[in-house]
Backbone as a printed PyTorch tensor [residue, N CA C, xyz], in Angstrom:
tensor([[[ 10.1360,   8.2530,  -2.1390],
         [ 11.5310,   8.5250,  -1.8540],
         [ 12.2820,   8.7320,  -3.1620]],

        [[ 13.4720,   9.2510,  -3.0650],
         [ 14.3190,   9.4430,  -4.2340],
         [ 14.6010,   8.1030,  -4.8880]],

        [[ 14.8740,   7.0930,  -4.0770],
         [ 15.1630,   5.7690,  -4.6070],
         [ 13.9570,   5.1970,  -5.3490]],

        [[ 12.7890,   5.3490,  -4.7540],
         [ 11.5730,   4.8240,  -5.3770],
         [ 11.3110,   5.5250,  -6.7020]],

        [[ 11.4300,   6.8500,  -6.7130],
         [ 11.2080,   7.5970,  -7.9470],
         [ 12.2260,   7.2430,  -9.0170]],

        [[ 13.4260,   6.8620,  -8.6040],
         [ 14.4540,   6.4310,  -9.5480],
         [ 14.3760,   4.9580,  -9.8810]],

        [[ 13.3480,   4.3010,  -9.3920],
         [ 13.1180,   2.8650,  -9.5980],
         [ 14.2840,   2.0230,  -9.0660]],

        [[ 14.8920,   2.5070,  -7.9890],
         [ 15.9560,   1.7610,  -7.3110],
         [ 15.3580,   1.1800,  -6.0320]],

        [[ 14.6080,   0.1030,  -6.2000],
         [ 13.8910,  -0.4870,  -5.0740],
         [ 14.8690,  -1.0580,  -4.0490]],

        [[ 15.9340,  -1.6710,  -4.5140],
         [ 16.9310,  -2.2060,  -3.5740],
         [ 17.5350,  -1.0740,  -2.7460]],

        [[ 17.8250,   0.0560,  -3.3850],
         [ 18.3540,   1.2130,  -2.6720],
         [ 17.3440,   1.7790,  -1.6940]],

        [[ 16.0810,   1.8060,  -2.0980],
         [ 15.0110,   2.2890,  -1.2250],
         [ 14.9320,   1.4310,   0.0360]],

        [[ 14.9160,   0.1320,  -0.1370],
         [ 14.7840,  -0.7710,   0.9950],
         [ 16.0310,  -0.6990,   1.8820]],

        [[ 17.2090,  -0.6190,   1.2820],
         [ 18.4430,  -0.5070,   2.0750],
         [ 18.4300,   0.7670,   2.9150]],

        [[ 17.9900,   1.8670,   2.3280],
         [ 17.9070,   3.1330,   3.0560],
         [ 16.9080,   3.0310,   4.2100]],

        [[ 15.7580,   2.4120,   3.9590],
         [ 14.7400,   2.2690,   5.0000],
         [ 15.2100,   1.3270,   6.1030]],

        [[ 15.9790,   0.3000,   5.7450],
         [ 16.5320,  -0.5970,   6.7640],
         [ 17.5260,   0.1420,   7.6620]],

        [[ 18.3570,   1.0010,   7.0680],
         [ 19.3130,   1.7900,   7.8460],
         [ 18.5760,   2.7550,   8.7800]],

        [[ 17.5340,   3.3870,   8.2590],
         [ 16.7500,   4.3180,   9.0830],
         [ 16.1150,   3.5870,  10.2570]],

        [[ 15.5790,   2.4080,  10.0130],
         [ 14.9560,   1.6390,  11.0810],
         [ 15.9950,   1.1660,  12.0940]],

        [[ 17.1900,   0.8500,  11.6350],
         [ 18.2600,   0.4360,  12.5470],
         [ 18.6380,   1.5800,  13.4940]],

        [[ 18.5390,   2.8230,  13.0180],
         [ 18.8440,   3.9830,  13.8570],
         [ 17.7620,   4.2300,  14.9050]],

        [[ 16.5280,   3.8630,  14.5710],
         [ 15.4110,   4.0630,  15.5050],
         [ 14.4510,   2.8790,  15.3900]],

        [[ 14.7810,   1.7550,  16.0090],
         [ 13.9890,   0.5270,  15.8740],
         [ 12.5430,   0.6480,  16.3750]],

        [[ 12.2640,   1.6380,  17.1890],
         [ 10.9090,   1.8050,  17.7230],
         [ 10.0440,   2.7150,  16.8520]],

        [[ 10.5920,   3.2180,  15.7670],
         [  9.8770,   4.1610,  14.9040],
         [  8.7270,   3.4810,  14.1590]],

        [[  7.4790,   3.8720,  14.4700],
         [  6.3540,   3.2840,  13.7330],
         [  6.4280,   3.5860,  12.2390]],

        [[  6.7650,   4.8260,  11.8880],
         [  6.8190,   5.1680,  10.4670],
         [  7.9400,   4.4110,   9.7630]],

        [[  9.0570,   4.1960,  10.4460],
         [ 10.1470,   3.4250,   9.8610],
         [  9.7300,   1.9960,   9.5740]],

        [[  8.9950,   1.4020,  10.5020],
         [  8.5160,   0.0310,  10.3170],
         [  7.5000,  -0.0480,   9.1710]],

        [[  6.5750,   0.8930,   9.1640],
         [  5.5340,   0.8760,   8.1300],
         [  6.1430,   1.1240,   6.7550]],

        [[  7.0380,   2.1020,   6.6370],
         [  7.6550,   2.4050,   5.3410],
         [  8.4300,   1.2120,   4.7930]],

        [[  9.2010,   0.5620,   5.6470],
         [  9.9690,  -0.6010,   5.2080],
         [  9.0370,  -1.7420,   4.8160]],

        [[  8.0510,  -2.0300,   5.6350],
         [  7.1120,  -3.1210,   5.3210],
         [  6.3640,  -2.8450,   4.0220]],

        [[  5.9620,  -1.5840,   3.8140],
         [  5.2340,  -1.2210,   2.5940],
         [  6.1020,  -1.4630,   1.3610]],

        [[  7.3540,  -1.0280,   1.4090],
         [  8.2500,  -1.2340,   0.2700],
         [  8.4990,  -2.7170,   0.0280]],

        [[  8.6720,  -3.4710,   1.1010],
         [  8.9260,  -4.9100,   0.9690],
         [  7.7700,  -5.6290,   0.2930]],

        [[  6.5540,  -5.3070,   0.7050],
         [  5.4130,  -6.0470,   0.1480],
         [  4.9820,  -5.4740,  -1.2000]],

        [[  4.9610,  -4.1600,  -1.3510],
         [  4.4820,  -3.5820,  -2.6030],
         [  5.4480,  -3.8630,  -3.7440]],

        [[  6.7300,  -3.6860,  -3.4940],
         [  7.7090,  -3.7590,  -4.5800],
         [  8.4220,  -5.0970,  -4.7060]],

        [[  8.5170,  -5.8380,  -3.6120],
         [  9.2020,  -7.1340,  -3.6770],
         [  8.2820,  -8.3090,  -3.3840]],

        [[  7.0670,  -8.0180,  -2.9610],
         [  6.1030,  -9.0630,  -2.5960],
         [  6.6570,  -9.9910,  -1.5200]],

        [[  7.4210,  -9.4310,  -0.6260],
         [  8.0360, -10.1950,   0.4510],
         [  7.0950, -10.1450,   1.6680]],

        [[  6.0720, -10.9720,   1.6240],
         [  5.0240, -10.9780,   2.6440],
         [  5.5860, -11.3190,   4.0170]],

        [[  6.3750, -12.3730,   4.0920],
         [  6.8830, -12.8330,   5.3920],
         [  7.7330, -11.7620,   6.0580]],

        [[  8.6000, -11.1500,   5.3030],
         [  9.4750, -10.1330,   5.8960],
         [  8.6690,  -8.8970,   6.2790]],

        [[  7.7110,  -8.4900,   5.4480],
         [  6.8790,  -7.3260,   5.7690],
         [  6.0930,  -7.5670,   7.0540]],

        [[  5.5220,  -8.7580,   7.1830],
         [  4.7820,  -9.0820,   8.4010],
         [  5.7010,  -9.0860,   9.6200]],

        [[  6.9060,  -9.5870,   9.4570],
         [  7.8550,  -9.6140,  10.5740],
         [  8.2250,  -8.1980,  11.0110]],

        [[  8.4100,  -7.3000,  10.0550],
         [  8.7410,  -5.9070,  10.3750],
         [  7.5930,  -5.2500,  11.1480]],

        [[  6.3650,  -5.5700,  10.7720],
         [  5.2020,  -4.9640,  11.4350],
         [  4.8580,  -5.6250,  12.7670]],

        [[  5.4010,  -6.7950,  13.0130],
         [  5.0350,  -7.5620,  14.2000],
         [  5.2820,  -6.7880,  15.4960]],

        [[  6.3390,  -6.0160,  15.5660],
         [  6.6710,  -5.2900,  16.7910],
         [  5.9920,  -3.9270,  16.8810]],

        [[  5.1540,  -3.6170,  15.9340],
         [  4.4780,  -2.3230,  15.8930],
         [  3.2650,  -2.3220,  16.8190]],

        [[  3.1360,  -1.2940,  17.6160],
         [  1.9680,  -1.1340,  18.4740],
         [  0.9530,  -0.2580,  17.7340]],

        [[ -0.0960,  -0.8820,  17.2130],
         [ -1.0800,  -0.1650,  16.4130],
         [ -1.7970,   0.9350,  17.1950]],

        [[ -1.8830,   0.7920,  18.4940],
         [ -2.5670,   1.7950,  19.3110],
         [ -1.8160,   3.1150,  19.3570]],

        [[ -0.5270,   3.1030,  19.0720],
         [  0.3020,   4.3080,  19.1360],
         [  0.3710,   5.0680,  17.8170]],

        [[ -0.3230,   4.6280,  16.8070],
         [ -0.2080,   5.2470,  15.4870],
         [ -0.9900,   6.5560,  15.3930]],

        [[ -0.3520,   7.5620,  14.8040],
         [ -1.0440,   8.8180,  14.5020],
         [ -1.9210,   8.5600,  13.2720]],

        [[ -2.9120,   9.4100,  13.0080],
         [ -3.8490,   9.1430,  11.9050],
         [ -3.1900,   8.8790,  10.5500]],

        [[ -2.1920,   9.6540,  10.1540],
         [ -1.5540,   9.4290,   8.8580],
         [ -0.8560,   8.0710,   8.8300]],

        [[ -0.1790,   7.7060,   9.9080],
         [  0.4980,   6.4100,   9.9590],
         [ -0.5090,   5.2700,   9.9070]],

        [[ -1.6780,   5.4680,  10.4970],
         [ -2.7140,   4.4370,  10.4800],
         [ -3.1640,   4.1460,   9.0410]],

        [[ -3.2620,   5.1910,   8.2150],
         [ -3.6360,   5.0000,   6.8110],
         [ -2.5990,   4.1210,   6.1100]],

        [[ -1.3290,   4.4730,   6.2750],
         [ -0.2620,   3.7000,   5.6410],
         [ -0.2080,   2.2720,   6.1820]],

        [[ -0.4550,   2.1340,   7.4610],
         [ -0.4650,   0.8040,   8.0700],
         [ -1.5890,  -0.0480,   7.4790]],

        [[ -2.7890,   0.5160,   7.3840],
         [ -3.9100,  -0.2320,   6.8050],
         [ -3.6270,  -0.6010,   5.3540]],

        [[ -3.0230,   0.3310,   4.6140],
         [ -2.6810,   0.0540,   3.2250],
         [ -1.6630,  -1.0850,   3.1410]],

        [[ -0.6470,  -1.0330,   3.9830],
         [  0.3840,  -2.0720,   3.9780],
         [ -0.2150,  -3.4270,   4.3440]],

        [[ -1.0230,  -3.4500,   5.3960],
         [ -1.6890,  -4.7020,   5.7900],
         [ -2.6210,  -5.1880,   4.6820]],

        [[ -3.2390,  -4.2650,   3.9630],
         [ -4.1130,  -4.6370,   2.8530],
         [ -3.3540,  -5.3140,   1.7260]],

        [[ -2.1930,  -4.7720,   1.3750],
         [ -1.3880,  -5.3750,   0.3100],
         [ -0.8710,  -6.7520,   0.7510]],

        [[ -0.4800,  -6.8560,   2.0100],
         [ -0.0480,  -8.1600,   2.5300],
         [ -1.1870,  -9.1730,   2.3900]],

        [[ -2.3740,  -8.7900,   2.8200],
         [ -3.5340,  -9.6980,   2.7440],
         [ -3.8740, -10.0340,   1.2890]],

        [[ -3.8280,  -9.0480,   0.3990],
         [ -4.1150,  -9.2770,  -1.0180],
         [ -3.1400, -10.3060,  -1.5970]],

        [[ -1.8600, -10.0960,  -1.3500],
         [ -0.8530, -11.0080,  -1.9040],
         [ -0.9010, -12.3880,  -1.2570]],

        [[ -1.4040, -12.4590,  -0.0330],
         [ -1.5170, -13.7460,   0.6610],
         [ -2.8210, -14.4750,   0.3230]],

        [[ -3.6670, -13.8540,  -0.4880],
         [ -4.9280, -14.4890,  -0.8740],
         [ -6.0410, -14.3260,   0.1400]],

        [[ -5.8700, -13.4320,   1.0810],
         [ -6.9070, -13.1610,   2.0840],
         [ -7.6940, -11.9270,   1.6180]],

        [[ -8.5240, -12.1310,   0.6180],
         [ -9.1460, -11.0200,  -0.1010],
         [-10.1530, -10.2340,   0.7260]],

        [[-10.9250, -10.8920,   1.5700],
         [-11.8860, -10.1710,   2.4060],
         [-11.1550,  -9.2650,   3.3920]],

        [[-10.0790,  -9.7670,   3.9750],
         [ -9.2760,  -8.9460,   4.8820],
         [ -8.6590,  -7.7680,   4.1300]],

        [[ -8.1600,  -8.0390,   2.9210],
         [ -7.5690,  -6.9780,   2.1090],
         [ -8.6020,  -5.9020,   1.8070]],

        [[ -9.7790,  -6.3250,   1.3960],
         [-10.8390,  -5.3590,   1.0660],
         [-11.1770,  -4.4980,   2.2690]],

        [[-11.2660,  -5.1000,   3.4390],
         [-11.5790,  -4.3380,   4.6570],
         [-10.4630,  -3.3450,   4.9790]],

        [[ -9.2120,  -3.7450,   4.8300],
         [ -8.0860,  -2.8440,   5.1020],
         [ -8.0510,  -1.6840,   4.1070]],

        [[ -8.2820,  -1.9760,   2.8280],
         [ -8.2770,  -0.9010,   1.8320],
         [ -9.4480,   0.0460,   2.0390]],

        [[-10.5810,  -0.5200,   2.4150],
         [-11.7500,   0.3140,   2.6930],
         [-11.4450,   1.2680,   3.8510]],

        [[-10.8470,   0.7350,   4.9140],
         [-10.4920,   1.5740,   6.0660],
         [ -9.4540,   2.6230,   5.6820]],

        [[ -8.4480,   2.2210,   4.9300],
         [ -7.4120,   3.1640,   4.5040],
         [ -8.0210,   4.2810,   3.6530]],

        [[ -8.9150,   3.9060,   2.7550],
         [ -9.5670,   4.9020,   1.9030],
         [-10.4160,   5.8820,   2.6920]],

        [[-11.1560,   5.3650,   3.6520],
         [-11.9740,   6.2420,   4.5000],
         [-11.1000,   7.1850,   5.3150]],

        [[-10.0500,   6.6590,   5.8990],
         [ -9.1630,   7.4820,   6.7140],
         [ -8.4080,   8.5060,   5.8690]],

        [[ -8.1480,   8.1590,   4.6250],
         [ -7.3850,   9.0260,   3.7420],
         [ -8.1160,  10.3260,   3.4310]],

        [[ -9.4180,  10.3320,   3.5110],
         [-10.1780,  11.5410,   3.1590],
         [ -9.7450,  12.7510,   3.9870]],

        [[ -9.2290,  12.5470,   5.1750],
         [ -8.7550,  13.6520,   6.0110],
         [ -7.5020,  14.3070,   5.4370]],

        [[ -6.8190,  13.6230,   4.5150],
         [ -5.5490,  14.1250,   3.9840],
         [ -5.6110,  14.4520,   2.5000]],

        [[ -6.7720,  14.3700,   1.8850],
         [ -6.8770,  14.5300,   0.4360],
         [ -6.5770,  15.9410,  -0.0620]],

        [[ -6.5530,  16.9220,   0.8120],
         [ -6.2750,  18.2840,   0.3600],
         [ -4.8100,  18.4700,  -0.0200]],

        [[ -3.9600,  17.5480,   0.3370],
         [ -2.5420,  17.6220,   0.0060],
         [ -2.3250,  17.0730,  -1.4020]],

        [[ -2.0260,  17.9400,  -2.3910],
         [ -1.8940,  17.4700,  -3.7760],
         [ -0.7280,  16.5060,  -3.9770]],

        [[  0.2840,  16.5760,  -3.1230],
         [  1.4270,  15.6840,  -3.2750],
         [  1.1040,  14.2480,  -2.8670]],

        [[  0.0110,  14.0760,  -2.1730],
         [ -0.3140,  12.7350,  -1.6930],
         [ -1.3790,  12.0380,  -2.5370]],

        [[ -1.7710,  12.6350,  -3.6290],
         [ -2.8000,  12.0290,  -4.4850],
         [ -2.3950,  10.6510,  -4.9860]],

        [[ -1.1190,  10.4710,  -5.3090],
         [ -0.7080,   9.1830,  -5.8670],
         [ -0.9140,   8.0470,  -4.8790]],

        [[ -0.8030,   8.3400,  -3.5980],
         [ -1.0370,   7.2820,  -2.6190],
         [ -2.5000,   6.8590,  -2.6340]],

        [[ -3.3910,   7.7970,  -2.8180],
         [ -4.8210,   7.4800,  -2.9220],
         [ -5.0740,   6.5780,  -4.1210]],

        [[ -4.3690,   6.8160,  -5.2060],
         [ -4.5250,   5.9730,  -6.3950],
         [ -4.0620,   4.5550,  -6.1090]],

        [[ -2.9880,   4.4120,  -5.3330],
         [ -2.4970,   3.0840,  -4.9760],
         [ -3.5270,   2.3620,  -4.1090]],

        [[ -4.0660,   3.0540,  -3.1240],
         [ -5.0950,   2.4540,  -2.2700],
         [ -6.2560,   1.9700,  -3.1290]],

        [[ -6.7590,   2.8450,  -3.9910],
         [ -7.9340,   2.5120,  -4.7880],
         [ -7.6480,   1.4000,  -5.7990]],

        [[ -6.4750,   1.4200,  -6.4100],
         [ -6.1350,   0.3650,  -7.3640],
         [ -6.0360,  -1.0030,  -6.7040]],

        [[ -5.3920,  -1.0520,  -5.5500],
         [ -5.2870,  -2.3230,  -4.8160],
         [ -6.6460,  -2.7560,  -4.2780]],

        [[ -7.4360,  -1.7980,  -3.8290],
         [ -8.7910,  -2.1030,  -3.3380],
         [ -9.6000,  -2.7450,  -4.4680]],

        [[ -9.4920,  -2.1810,  -5.6590],
         [-10.2090,  -2.7380,  -6.8080],
         [ -9.7440,  -4.1630,  -7.1080]],

        [[ -8.4470,  -4.4130,  -6.9940],
         [ -7.9260,  -5.7720,  -7.2330],
         [ -8.5070,  -6.7580,  -6.2250]],

        [[ -8.6290,  -6.3340,  -4.9670],
         [ -9.2240,  -7.2100,  -3.9460],
         [-10.6890,  -7.4860,  -4.2600]],

        [[-11.4280,  -6.4490,  -4.6430],
         [-12.8420,  -6.6350,  -4.9930],
         [-12.9970,  -7.5850,  -6.1850]],

        [[-12.1180,  -7.4470,  -7.1460],
         [-12.1470,  -8.3180,  -8.3290],
         [-11.9820,  -9.7750,  -7.9210]],

        [[-11.0530, -10.0370,  -7.0120],
         [-10.8100, -11.4120,  -6.5770],
         [-11.9310, -11.9440,  -5.6880]],

        [[-12.7070, -11.0240,  -5.1280],
         [-13.8780, -11.4370,  -4.3490],
         [-15.0980, -11.6620,  -5.2420]],

        [[-14.9280, -11.4560,  -6.5540],
         [-16.0190, -11.6740,  -7.5050],
         [-16.9270, -10.4710,  -7.6800]],

        [[-16.5690,  -9.3410,  -7.1290],
         [-17.3700,  -8.1190,  -7.2570],
         [-16.8520,  -7.3230,  -8.4650]],

        [[-17.0160,  -7.9340,  -9.6360],
         [-16.3810,  -7.4880, -10.8740],
         [-16.7990,  -6.0830, -11.2930]],

        [[-18.0920,  -5.8230, -11.3640],
         [-18.5530,  -4.5010, -11.8160],
         [-18.0420,  -3.3900, -10.9120]],

        [[-18.1580,  -3.5990,  -9.6080],
         [-17.6870,  -2.6160,  -8.6420],
         [-16.1740,  -2.4130,  -8.7800]],

        [[-15.4490,  -3.5080,  -8.9490],
         [-13.9970,  -3.4480,  -9.0840],
         [-13.5940,  -2.6950, -10.3460]],

        [[-14.2410,  -3.0260, -11.4570],
         [-13.8800,  -2.3780, -12.7200],
         [-14.1740,  -0.8840, -12.6990]],

        [[-15.2990,  -0.4960, -12.0940],
         [-15.6280,   0.9290, -11.9950],
         [-14.6140,   1.6540, -11.1130]],

        [[-14.2470,   1.0350, -10.0020],
         [-13.2830,   1.6430,  -9.0930],
         [-11.9210,   1.7760,  -9.7710]],

        [[-11.5030,   0.7300, -10.4760],
         [-10.1910,   0.7640, -11.1110],
         [-10.1590,   1.7550, -12.2700]],

        [[-11.2530,   1.8640, -13.0070],
         [-11.3080,   2.7840, -14.1490],
         [-11.0370,   4.2320, -13.7280]],

        [[-11.4170,   4.5740, -12.5060],
         [-11.1880,   5.9420, -12.0100],
         [ -9.7040,   6.2580, -11.8510]],

        [[ -8.9000,   5.2630, -11.5240],
         [ -7.4830,   5.5180, -11.2330],
         [ -6.5210,   4.9520, -12.2710]],

        [[ -7.0140,   4.1270, -13.1570],
         [ -6.1320,   3.4840, -14.1360],
         [ -5.2870,   4.4850, -14.9320]],

        [[ -5.8570,   5.5770, -15.4560],
         [ -5.0090,   6.5100, -16.2150],
         [ -3.8570,   7.0800, -15.3790]],

        [[ -4.1030,   7.3370, -14.1280],
         [ -3.0710,   7.8850, -13.2510],
         [ -2.0140,   6.8260, -12.9290]],

        [[ -2.4700,   5.5960, -12.6800],
         [ -1.5270,   4.5130, -12.3820],
         [ -0.6390,   4.2320, -13.5900]],

        [[ -1.2120,   4.2860, -14.7730],
         [ -0.4270,   4.0660, -15.9840],
         [  0.5350,   5.2200, -16.2320]],

        [[  0.0690,   6.4480, -16.0390],
         [  0.9110,   7.6200, -16.2710],
         [  2.0810,   7.6820, -15.3040]],

        [[  1.8600,   7.2320, -14.0720],
         [  2.9260,   7.2670, -13.0690],
         [  3.6990,   5.9480, -12.9990]],

        [[  3.3460,   5.0280, -13.8820],
         [  4.0420,   3.7430, -14.0100],
         [  4.0480,   2.9650, -12.6990]],

        [[  2.9020,   2.9000, -12.0680],
         [  2.7390,   2.1420, -10.8180],
         [  2.5090,   0.6700, -11.1560]],

        [[  3.5620,   0.0390, -11.6750],
         [  3.4410,  -1.3430, -12.1330],
         [  3.0920,  -2.3080, -11.0100]],

        [[  3.5050,  -1.9950,  -9.7980],
         [  3.1880,  -2.8750,  -8.6760],
         [  1.6810,  -2.9910,  -8.4870]],

        [[  0.9540,  -1.9160,  -8.7390],
         [ -0.5040,  -1.9400,  -8.6150],
         [ -1.1320,  -2.4980,  -9.8920]],

        [[ -0.6490,  -2.0500, -11.0430],
         [ -1.1880,  -2.5290, -12.3160],
         [ -1.0330,  -4.0480, -12.4440]],

        [[  0.0910,  -4.5680, -12.0130],
         [  0.3040,  -6.0220, -12.0670],
         [ -0.6510,  -6.7630, -11.1480]],

        [[ -0.9280,  -6.2020,  -9.9850],
         [ -1.8900,  -6.8510,  -9.0820],
         [ -3.2870,  -6.8400,  -9.7070]],

        [[ -3.6380,  -5.7520, -10.3530],
         [ -4.9370,  -5.6870, -11.0230],
         [ -5.0240,  -6.7660, -12.1030]],

        [[ -3.9290,  -6.9630, -12.8240],
         [ -3.9150,  -7.9330, -13.9130],
         [ -3.6560,  -9.3600, -13.4500]],

        [[ -3.6240,  -9.5870, -12.1360],
         [ -3.4670, -10.9210, -11.6090],
         [ -2.0390, -11.4230, -11.6030]],

        [[ -1.0900, -10.5120, -11.7370],
         [  0.3370, -10.9180, -11.7090],
         [  0.9590, -10.5380, -10.4020]]])
């Protein structure tokens, strides 16, 4: 979003809250808000509450990827590393259907960076380091501190 690119996370979340208030049943509105809450503010409880009313069976394929990614970050931050790894693995597999879109490459880097952080915490160090090395230059260039900090244990 414009707010996210401008590093105005509070503005991003406020905008997403207003959008969700206009359409409370919107799966994408719920997922977008929950993703911003957990990725940028580490607000696990609020992100989970936003997703609680979401019917996962109604998700279109692209929304399912974002949902798995959001649930993965929630699990990672909550210390549920095996669950996080499974969610990131699913998100990564599902993402392959959308990789031809060059504008969405950065999301793939976020999935892979967080997936590597989960693997690292599961003790799968070599696999984690190899996975992270593939995306680290992109994460650093795009200043994805939310992912870089998770990799570094912060």
